[in-house]
Amino acid sequence: MQDFKNFDPRQSAMDEARSMLVNAAQAAMADGTLPTKELPCFVVEVPGDVKNGDLAANLAMASARVFGMPPRKIAEAITSHLPSLDGTLFERVEVAGPGFINLFLNMNWYANVVLAANVAGENYGRTDYGKGEKVNVEFVSANPTGPMHLGNARGGALGDCLAAALDWAGYEVTREFYINDAGNQILKFGKSLATRYLQIFKGEDAVPFPEDGYQGEDIKVLAQQFADKVGDQYVNGDFETLQKDIAAFGLPINIQKLKDDMGKYRVEYDVWFSETGLHESGAIADILDKLAQRGATYEKDGAIWYRSMQYAEKYGGNKVTRKGLDGEVTDEAKDEVLVRANGVPTYFAADIAYHYNKFVTRGFSRAIDVWGADHHGHVARMKGAMDAIGLDGEKLDIVLMQFVRLMQDGKPVRMSKRTGKAIGLAELLDEVPIDSARFQFNLREPGSVMDFDMDAAVAQDNQNPVYYVQYAHARICSILKKMAQEGIHFDGAEKADLTLLTEPNEMDLIRHIANFPAEIISAAKSYDPARITRYVTELANRYHKFYNSCRVKDAEPAVCQARLALCTATKTVISNALTMMKITVPESM
C-alpha cells in the first residue's frame, strides 16, 4: 500500500501534469513540430469550473511569444506528443478555447484520495512543505497591567490557529507570549496600585489619583490584597518604595491571570518571554552598541535617537495609512528615542533587542508577530530596525489584526448584562462556549473588521457556524453506529472498490477532501487561518449534499462499502480541522 505520510493529492496531480506537459513539449521540439526554445514559466491550477477539467495549464498561452505561434496550435502540438495516459493520474487531456490545456483526473486518483484520508487518519493534511524551518509566532502579548480585552480574544484564536497551520504545513513552530513587565507602563501600574493602597487607609479625597493612572476595578482589588497582606506598614513610608514593592506584588498575580485566561482559551504557549530579562541580561545595552557602531543612532537633547526614517522607508515610507472603525488614519513616521535623557531605555529599544534575540540568540529563521491594526505605523519601523542591526527585515512578518465588534440582537454590545462591566476575554468565555469563540474569531481574515455574533455563538442550531460543522461529524458517527447495530459493518477503505464513487456529489466531496493539505499550506503561507474555518464549513456543506443525494445504507453492498469509506474520510478531515483549531469533536449531539 502507498505510504500516505505528507501526502498532498492535489499537489501530486499538479506535479505530474507539469512533468507530462514539459516532456511532451520537449518531444515536440525534438521532432521539429515546435521550434527549439526554452520553455517559459507557466501555471497549472484548479479551474473555477470543473466542467473545464480538474486541472488547467496555460503553457501554450505563455509560450506564444517564445514560439511565435498561435497558442492553440502550440497546445495541439504539445498534447499530440503526450504518451499514453495509462498508469498516470489522468483520464484525458483536451485543448479548449484559444489554447488552454485541460486535464481530467481518472477514478484511480479519486479513489486514492479517499484511501489516503482513511489510512493517514489523524495525520491526513500534514505535509513537509515547511521542511522544518524554525518559526516563532508571537501573539496576544497583552500588558500585565490589567485584564485581557476583546482584541486579545481574537488575537489568541488567530495566533494559535496560525501556529497550528504552520505546524501542520511542516514548520517547526514556537508559540510565544512577550510579557511587557518593564518600562513606563509598569511604573504607571505601580503608581496606580500605590495610590489605591494609600486611599484604603487615608481615603480617596486625601490621596488624589494620578490622571494617567489605571482606573480599572482590578487595580483596587490588587491594592486591597496587598493591604490585607502587609497592613498599613507602607502608609507613612517612602512612596517610591511602596510603588516598587506593590508592583512586584501585583505583577506575578496579573501574569498568572494572563496564563489562566489563555489556558482556559486552550492556548498553550511554548515560551513566556520577560522584557525584564532583556534589561537584566544587558541585551538592550548590547543592541544600543550595535546600532551606534553601524551609525544608526545619534544624540540629541541628552537622549539617544534611532534613525527610523532612514530605515523605515524601504518598508512603506514615512507615512502609513491604515483603516479603522472611524475611517482612515495616517501615521507619521519619525526618528525614535531609544534612551531617554534620564538614561531609561524606551519600549522600542527593548523591542529591537527582543527581536534580535529571536533571530540571533535563538536562531529562528522567521518571526511572525500578530499585532492590533492600531500598530500599523510601527511595522515599517520595526522591520527597518532589523536591517539597522544587520539582520533582514523581510524575515520579520507582521500580521495586522483588525478590531472586533460584539453584536447582540443586531446591535453593538459593550457591557456585560451580568456584570455591568466592559466585556473582556474572561467575561466573553463566561458567556460564550469556547468552541464558538475560537471558531467565530477565525471566520474572517485578520485584516477585516469583524462582528462577533453573540446570538449565533450560543445557538444550538445551524445559525452557529461551529455547531453546523460539529453536527456533520456527529451525524457521520451516528450513521456508522446505527448501521453497525443493524449488521452493516465497514470493512475498511483498503477492501472497498473506491472507483465506484462516480456520482457528481461524491466526486465533488472527494475533490474537497483532496484540497485539505493544500488549504493548510495556503493558510500557512498567507497567514490566514480563517481559510481552514471556511474550508471545514464548506466540507460539512458538501457532505450534507452527498448524504442527501446518495444512499448509503440501502446501496448495493460494494457501493455501500465505498460510500462508508467516503463517510469515514470526511469524518477524519472534519476531526483534523477542528482539532487543529482546538475545537471539540463530538460524536453525538
XYZ file of C-alpha atoms in Angstrom:
589
model
C 0.000 0.000 0.000
C 1.164 3.540 -0.767
C 2.801 5.499 2.056
C 0.458 8.440 2.634
C 2.762 10.340 5.009
C 2.919 14.015 3.982
C 0.607 13.203 1.067
C -0.939 16.086 -0.863
C -3.180 14.595 -3.582
C -3.843 17.893 -5.315
C -0.168 18.824 -5.491
C 0.842 15.370 -6.664
C -1.609 15.699 -9.571
C -0.276 19.162 -10.423
C 3.317 17.928 -10.319
C 2.519 15.010 -12.632
C 0.601 17.278 -15.019
C 3.505 19.733 -15.188
C 6.013 16.943 -15.811
C 3.865 15.381 -18.538
C 3.384 18.688 -20.350
C 7.059 19.672 -20.168
C 8.114 16.266 -21.523
C 5.540 16.486 -24.324
C 6.707 19.992 -25.261
C 10.311 18.817 -25.340
C 9.291 15.858 -27.533
C 7.525 18.263 -29.914
C 10.682 20.396 -30.095
C 12.834 17.306 -30.660
C 10.936 16.248 -33.799
C 10.592 19.777 -35.154
C 6.858 20.232 -34.513
C 7.803 23.142 -32.291
C 10.966 25.263 -32.595
C 13.647 24.545 -30.022
C 13.241 27.216 -27.337
C 13.453 27.468 -23.563
C 10.019 26.922 -22.057
C 8.648 29.890 -20.121
C 7.129 29.702 -16.647
C 3.542 28.503 -16.729
C 0.730 27.754 -14.331
C -1.075 24.515 -13.544
C -4.140 25.291 -11.470
C -7.608 24.173 -10.463
C -10.097 25.929 -12.777
C -13.140 27.721 -11.450
C -15.487 25.245 -13.160
C -14.579 21.551 -13.000
C -16.524 21.009 -16.223
C -13.438 22.521 -17.837
C -11.237 19.871 -16.282
C -9.836 19.071 -12.870
C -6.665 20.973 -13.758
C -5.845 23.581 -16.386
C -2.458 24.685 -17.750
C -1.621 27.894 -19.591
C 1.612 26.532 -21.109
C 0.501 27.227 -24.681
C -0.650 30.769 -23.868
C 2.584 31.530 -22.023
C 4.640 30.091 -24.917
C 3.039 32.037 -27.760
C 5.662 34.778 -27.840
C 8.521 32.300 -27.338
C 7.468 30.040 -30.208
C 5.962 32.778 -32.388
C 2.869 30.638 -32.957
C -0.841 30.806 -32.061
C -1.458 29.338 -28.592
C -3.988 26.790 -29.812
C -1.558 25.404 -32.376
C 1.077 25.105 -29.623
C -1.407 23.355 -27.343
C -2.318 20.863 -30.053
C 1.346 20.174 -30.742
C 2.033 19.520 -27.050
C -0.998 17.308 -26.434
C -0.295 15.280 -29.601
C 3.083 14.359 -28.100
C 1.681 13.163 -24.780
C 2.383 9.455 -24.186
C -0.327 7.003 -23.219
C -2.198 8.081 -20.098
C -2.218 4.512 -18.806
C -0.545 4.431 -15.426
C -0.949 8.173 -14.913
C -3.457 10.062 -12.743
C -5.308 11.334 -15.807
C -8.212 10.062 -17.856
C -7.960 12.517 -20.757
C -6.401 15.807 -21.833
C -8.206 18.352 -24.004
C -7.420 21.642 -25.717
C -10.040 24.339 -25.172
C -10.679 27.881 -26.367
C -7.648 29.791 -27.609
C -5.223 27.225 -26.224
C -5.945 26.144 -22.673
C -4.847 22.608 -21.871
C -7.392 20.926 -19.585
C -6.625 17.704 -17.742
C -9.219 15.349 -16.306
C -8.259 13.096 -13.378
C -9.176 9.430 -13.533
C -11.122 7.429 -10.951
C -7.946 5.955 -9.512
C -6.963 9.431 -8.327
C -10.358 9.939 -6.683
C -10.118 6.511 -5.060
C -6.636 7.299 -3.798
C -7.860 10.465 -2.069
C -10.468 8.531 -0.093
C -7.948 5.822 0.721
C -5.354 8.391 1.831
C -7.742 10.130 4.236
C -8.701 6.767 5.753
C -5.174 5.358 6.028
C -3.385 8.539 7.134
C -6.141 9.238 9.644
C -5.226 11.910 12.172
C -2.172 12.814 10.076
C -4.087 13.462 6.866
C -3.449 17.076 5.924
C 0.079 17.207 7.304
C 2.860 17.886 4.800
C 6.574 18.651 4.848
C 6.127 21.883 2.877
C 7.950 23.951 5.527
C 10.841 21.467 5.716
C 11.276 22.038 9.442
C 12.051 25.764 9.168
C 12.130 27.326 12.657
C 9.323 29.870 13.011
C 8.367 31.961 16.024
C 4.746 33.086 16.327
C 4.228 35.773 18.961
C 0.654 36.737 19.704
C -1.544 38.438 22.295
C 1.390 39.682 24.436
C -1.028 41.774 26.499
C 0.370 44.199 29.059
C 0.252 42.563 32.520
C -1.278 45.712 33.969
C -4.903 44.666 33.549
C -7.337 42.084 32.166
C -7.405 40.943 28.554
C -9.769 42.656 26.144
C -11.695 41.507 23.064
C -8.781 42.184 20.750
C -6.806 39.664 22.791
C -9.650 37.173 22.279
C -9.354 37.496 18.521
C -5.558 37.582 18.660
C -5.450 34.428 20.779
C -7.584 32.421 18.364
C -5.834 33.857 15.318
C -2.288 33.340 16.591
C -2.907 29.860 17.950
C -4.619 28.629 14.786
C -1.966 30.224 12.588
C 0.701 28.404 14.594
C -1.255 25.165 14.142
C -1.477 25.674 10.358
C 2.281 26.297 10.202
C 2.921 23.179 12.270
C 0.717 21.053 10.004
C 2.456 22.545 6.975
C 5.786 21.206 8.188
C 7.327 24.134 10.072
C 8.942 23.890 13.500
C 6.775 26.334 15.417
C 7.233 28.078 18.753
C 4.243 29.881 20.270
C 5.375 32.865 22.321
C 3.934 35.474 24.677
C 6.052 38.591 25.282
C 5.469 39.901 28.809
C 5.881 43.688 28.909
C 6.937 43.678 32.561
C 9.277 46.682 32.370
C 9.117 50.296 31.312
C 6.677 53.169 31.756
C 3.540 51.052 31.895
C 4.920 49.170 34.890
C 5.851 52.424 36.623
C 2.296 53.620 35.976
C 0.957 50.288 37.227
C 2.907 50.596 40.478
C 1.896 54.222 40.923
C -1.784 53.351 40.403
C -1.599 50.470 42.886
C 0.307 52.551 45.447
C -2.272 55.338 45.271
C -5.173 52.898 45.692
C -3.338 51.311 48.634
C -2.931 54.677 50.393
C -6.569 55.545 49.680
C -7.626 52.437 51.598
C -6.143 53.917 54.771
C -6.408 57.666 54.157
C -9.498 57.985 51.965
C -9.829 58.826 48.283
C -10.087 62.560 48.882
C -6.816 62.610 50.807
C -4.784 60.898 48.072
C -5.524 62.175 44.556
C -5.423 59.506 41.875
C -2.983 60.255 39.005
C -4.695 61.470 35.832
C -2.848 58.917 33.708
C -3.317 56.072 36.198
C -5.063 52.752 35.518
C -8.674 53.237 36.563
C -9.844 49.614 36.469
C -11.560 47.864 39.339
C -8.818 45.235 39.156
C -6.329 47.829 40.470
C -8.475 48.366 43.577
C -8.701 44.609 44.121
C -4.926 44.150 43.905
C -4.315 47.087 46.238
C -6.710 45.580 48.774
C -4.950 42.200 48.530
C -1.637 43.914 49.211
C -3.136 45.811 52.144
C -4.543 42.579 53.563
C -1.068 41.067 53.381
C 1.123 43.905 54.724
C -1.301 46.054 56.689
C -0.503 49.758 56.992
C 3.294 49.410 57.146
C 3.772 51.423 53.928
C 1.331 54.227 54.772
C 3.888 56.623 56.209
C 6.891 55.317 54.264
C 8.639 56.299 51.049
C 6.220 56.379 48.081
C 8.787 55.073 45.592
C 9.480 52.064 47.801
C 5.747 51.405 48.056
C 5.375 51.826 44.282
C 8.159 49.321 43.605
C 7.054 46.738 46.162
C 3.355 46.809 45.317
C 4.158 46.463 41.596
C 6.356 43.468 42.426
C 3.392 42.042 44.357
C 0.805 42.689 41.653
C 2.728 41.677 38.536
C 3.024 37.924 39.261
C -0.676 37.818 40.116
C -1.629 39.528 36.862
C 0.763 37.415 34.810
C -0.760 34.281 36.294
C -4.194 35.595 35.340
C -2.967 36.029 31.774
C -1.749 32.435 31.796
C -5.003 31.209 33.313
C -7.125 33.077 30.768
C -5.054 31.770 27.873
C -5.191 28.253 29.311
C -8.967 28.460 29.606
C -8.991 29.606 25.977
C -6.967 26.468 25.108
C -3.882 28.465 24.161
C -0.687 26.841 25.416
C 2.492 28.830 24.880
C 5.916 27.279 24.494
C 7.622 30.431 25.784
C 6.603 33.256 28.125
C 9.359 35.791 27.430
C 10.003 38.508 30.012
C 11.019 42.005 28.912
C 12.720 42.430 32.290
C 15.117 39.662 31.311
C 16.351 41.780 28.411
C 17.211 44.633 30.777
C 18.858 42.398 33.360
C 20.941 40.439 30.825
C 22.439 43.520 29.212
C 20.804 42.638 25.864
C 19.415 46.151 25.405
C 22.804 47.757 26.086
C 24.351 45.397 23.517
C 21.794 46.405 20.896
C 22.436 50.083 21.564
C 26.148 49.476 20.996
C 25.490 47.581 17.752
C 23.250 50.336 16.423
C 25.790 53.011 17.333
C 28.592 51.094 15.622
C 26.506 50.907 12.452
C 25.745 54.631 12.527
C 22.043 54.060 13.125
C 21.791 56.319 16.200
C 22.596 59.861 17.212
C 22.340 62.014 20.342
C 20.022 64.984 20.752
C 18.770 66.806 23.837
C 20.546 64.314 26.073
C 18.705 61.323 24.532
C 19.819 58.607 22.117
C 17.774 58.560 18.912
C 17.404 55.867 16.240
C 17.338 56.900 12.568
C 13.950 55.333 11.999
C 13.023 57.444 8.967
C 16.136 56.274 7.117
C 15.477 52.575 7.611
C 11.656 52.564 7.574
C 11.390 53.979 4.060
C 12.158 50.597 2.486
C 9.080 49.125 4.180
C 6.480 51.714 3.368
C 7.950 55.154 3.653
C 7.342 57.802 6.227
C 3.565 57.915 6.023
C 1.428 54.852 6.571
C -2.350 54.885 6.149
C -4.450 52.302 7.915
C -8.166 51.591 8.100
C -10.012 51.684 11.396
C -13.554 51.731 12.681
C -13.679 55.509 12.238
C -12.145 55.641 8.768
C -8.592 56.043 7.560
C -5.786 57.219 9.824
C -2.317 58.301 8.675
C 0.645 57.553 10.929
C 3.630 59.850 10.502
C 6.956 58.050 10.780
C 9.694 59.824 12.693
C 13.026 59.075 14.316
C 12.614 57.179 17.565
C 14.051 57.768 21.029
C 15.886 54.658 22.244
C 17.211 56.049 25.536
C 15.539 58.985 27.273
C 17.510 61.875 28.690
C 17.118 60.281 32.144
C 19.013 57.209 30.907
C 15.987 54.889 30.795
C 15.633 52.804 27.580
C 12.324 53.026 25.733
C 9.988 50.205 24.826
C 11.222 50.414 21.233
C 14.820 49.760 22.330
C 13.647 46.676 24.215
C 11.598 45.582 21.204
C 14.639 45.699 18.920
C 16.649 43.670 21.451
C 13.762 41.214 21.769
C 13.618 40.537 18.028
C 17.402 40.309 17.828
C 17.094 37.612 20.487
C 14.601 35.729 18.316
C 16.736 35.749 15.204
C 20.284 35.548 16.559
C 20.223 34.139 20.079
C 17.528 31.534 19.450
C 18.013 31.023 15.723
C 14.525 31.455 14.293
C 14.626 31.897 10.527
C 11.324 33.759 10.554
C 9.426 35.683 13.216
C 5.697 36.347 12.927
C 4.090 38.936 15.203
C 0.312 39.293 15.485
C -0.465 42.939 16.258
C -3.564 45.068 16.503
C -4.253 47.281 13.493
C -3.539 50.369 15.610
C 0.155 49.355 15.496
C 0.222 49.693 11.709
C 2.598 52.636 11.784
C 5.111 50.614 13.795
C 5.514 47.889 11.148
C 7.951 49.708 8.849
C 9.942 50.965 11.844
C 10.323 47.516 13.337
C 11.258 45.834 10.065
C 13.681 48.657 9.308
C 15.270 48.215 12.723
C 16.143 44.647 11.795
C 18.084 45.972 8.814
C 19.724 48.574 11.030
C 21.232 45.888 13.289
C 22.454 43.820 10.353
C 19.548 41.390 10.063
C 16.895 41.050 7.345
C 13.673 42.910 7.968
C 11.973 40.742 5.354
C 12.241 37.849 7.796
C 10.017 39.667 10.277
C 6.365 39.384 9.278
C 3.627 41.361 10.980
C 0.031 40.133 10.854
C -2.206 43.131 11.483
C -5.483 42.232 13.109
C -8.499 44.485 12.823
C -10.992 45.365 15.510
C -13.865 43.283 16.885
C -17.416 44.444 17.483
C -19.611 42.364 19.750
C -23.134 42.167 18.353
C -26.346 41.008 20.008
C -29.876 41.426 18.649
C -28.230 43.197 15.719
C -26.765 45.917 17.923
C -23.257 46.567 19.293
C -22.659 45.324 22.856
C -20.103 46.952 25.136
C -21.180 45.932 28.611
C -21.962 42.552 30.130
C -25.584 42.312 31.257
C -24.457 40.028 34.070
C -21.558 42.073 35.480
C -22.291 45.529 34.112
C -18.654 45.843 33.055
C -16.923 46.075 29.729
C -16.650 42.622 28.162
C -13.105 41.293 28.059
C -11.776 37.824 27.286
C -12.657 36.334 30.672
C -16.213 37.715 30.573
C -16.706 36.566 26.997
C -15.679 32.999 27.834
C -18.165 33.032 30.723
C -20.984 33.856 28.324
C -19.940 32.089 25.096
C -18.760 28.480 24.592
C -15.027 28.285 23.897
C -15.656 26.282 20.715
C -17.836 29.085 19.382
C -15.385 31.788 20.380
C -12.377 30.153 18.723
C -14.344 29.299 15.581
C -16.033 32.677 15.150
C -12.833 34.633 15.733
C -11.342 32.679 12.833
C -14.186 33.247 10.398
C -12.617 36.328 8.806
C -9.136 37.046 7.522
C -7.094 39.076 10.042
C -7.224 42.357 8.148
C -11.019 42.643 8.156
C -13.063 44.293 10.885
C -15.301 41.581 12.260
C -18.625 41.412 14.034
C -18.814 38.704 16.673
C -22.413 37.496 16.804
C -23.236 36.641 20.429
C -26.618 35.179 19.457
C -25.086 32.815 16.890
C -22.279 31.857 19.277
C -24.674 30.428 21.865
C -27.215 28.972 19.420
C -27.600 25.189 19.296
C -28.516 25.087 15.635
C -27.117 25.852 12.197
C -27.141 29.572 12.985
C -23.993 28.765 14.948
C -21.229 28.042 12.395
C -19.244 25.702 14.652
C -22.402 23.770 15.540
C -23.026 23.219 11.819
C -19.584 21.640 11.375
C -19.682 19.650 14.606
C -23.109 18.328 13.660
C -21.741 16.963 10.381
C -19.121 14.976 12.320
C -21.673 13.733 14.844
C -24.037 12.786 12.021
C -21.381 10.585 10.411
C -20.624 8.912 13.746
C -24.334 8.281 14.245
C -24.694 6.774 10.752
C -21.764 4.408 11.272
C -23.014 3.375 14.705
C -26.588 2.787 13.547
C -25.517 0.750 10.534
C -23.211 -1.387 12.689
C -26.119 -2.061 15.051
C -28.107 -3.238 12.036
C -25.321 -5.587 10.979
C -23.776 -3.434 8.262
C -20.111 -3.131 9.190
C -17.496 -1.084 7.419
C -14.709 -3.433 6.323
C -12.138 -0.697 5.773
C -11.235 1.534 2.854
C -8.446 -0.843 1.808
C -11.015 -3.516 0.968
C -13.538 -1.255 -0.763
C -13.738 -0.599 -4.501
C -13.449 3.163 -4.253
C -13.612 3.627 -8.019
C -17.380 3.121 -7.658
C -17.701 6.660 -6.245
C -18.745 8.270 -9.533
C -21.842 10.295 -8.610
C -21.376 14.082 -9.023
C -21.843 14.833 -5.314
C -19.443 12.021 -4.406
C -16.763 13.360 -6.705
C -17.378 16.912 -5.523
C -16.883 15.838 -1.903
C -13.721 13.898 -2.790
C -12.254 16.899 -4.602
C -12.809 18.967 -1.477
C -11.182 16.339 0.741
C -8.218 16.353 -1.652
C -7.822 20.111 -1.120
C -7.273 19.840 2.649
C -3.446 19.624 2.672
C -3.169 22.415 0.103
C -5.589 24.574 2.088
C -3.436 24.199 5.185
C -0.358 25.206 3.207
C -2.227 28.222 1.825
C -3.294 29.222 5.341
C 0.322 28.969 6.497
C 1.683 30.913 3.507
C -0.914 33.686 3.672
C -1.007 33.853 7.489
C -4.769 33.417 7.280
C -6.071 30.510 9.396
C -9.613 31.570 8.513
C -9.043 29.539 5.350
C -9.284 26.392 7.486
C -12.513 27.556 9.101
C -14.058 28.326 5.746
C -12.748 25.061 4.311
C -14.265 22.838 7.010
C -17.588 24.706 6.859
C -17.762 24.019 3.126
C -16.734 20.393 3.738
C -19.699 19.960 6.077
C -21.953 21.535 3.458
C -20.718 19.204 0.719
C -21.086 16.184 2.965
C -24.727 17.012 3.679
C -25.344 17.329 -0.073
C -23.678 13.973 -0.698
C -25.602 12.200 2.051
C -28.942 13.638 0.933
C -28.411 12.535 -2.672
C -26.520 9.226 -2.321
C -27.997 6.339 -0.363
C -25.522 4.630 1.929
C -27.403 2.025 3.925
C -29.632 0.797 1.086
C -26.984 0.884 -1.634
C -25.685 -2.265 -3.309
C -23.083 -3.809 -0.907
C -19.986 -2.799 -2.876
C -21.258 0.755 -3.311
C -22.277 0.842 0.359
C -18.716 -0.015 1.421
C -17.265 2.644 -0.895
C -19.656 5.256 0.473
C -18.866 4.266 4.031
C -15.213 4.861 3.185
C -16.137 8.317 1.901
C -18.072 8.973 5.113
C -15.114 7.990 7.277
C -12.753 10.070 5.117
C -14.984 13.098 5.640
C -15.217 12.371 9.347
C -11.417 12.250 9.554
C -10.925 15.569 7.797
C -13.559 17.357 9.896
C -11.926 15.961 13.027
C -8.458 17.025 11.907
C -9.571 20.542 11.013
C -11.388 21.074 14.312
C -8.565 19.503 16.304
C -6.119 21.888 14.627
C -8.209 24.771 15.947
C -8.547 23.109 19.392
C -12.285 22.763 18.993
C -14.042 19.737 20.410
C -15.120 16.999 18.022
C -18.377 15.495 19.325
C -19.563 12.040 18.293
C -23.165 12.809 19.232
C -25.226 15.972 19.524
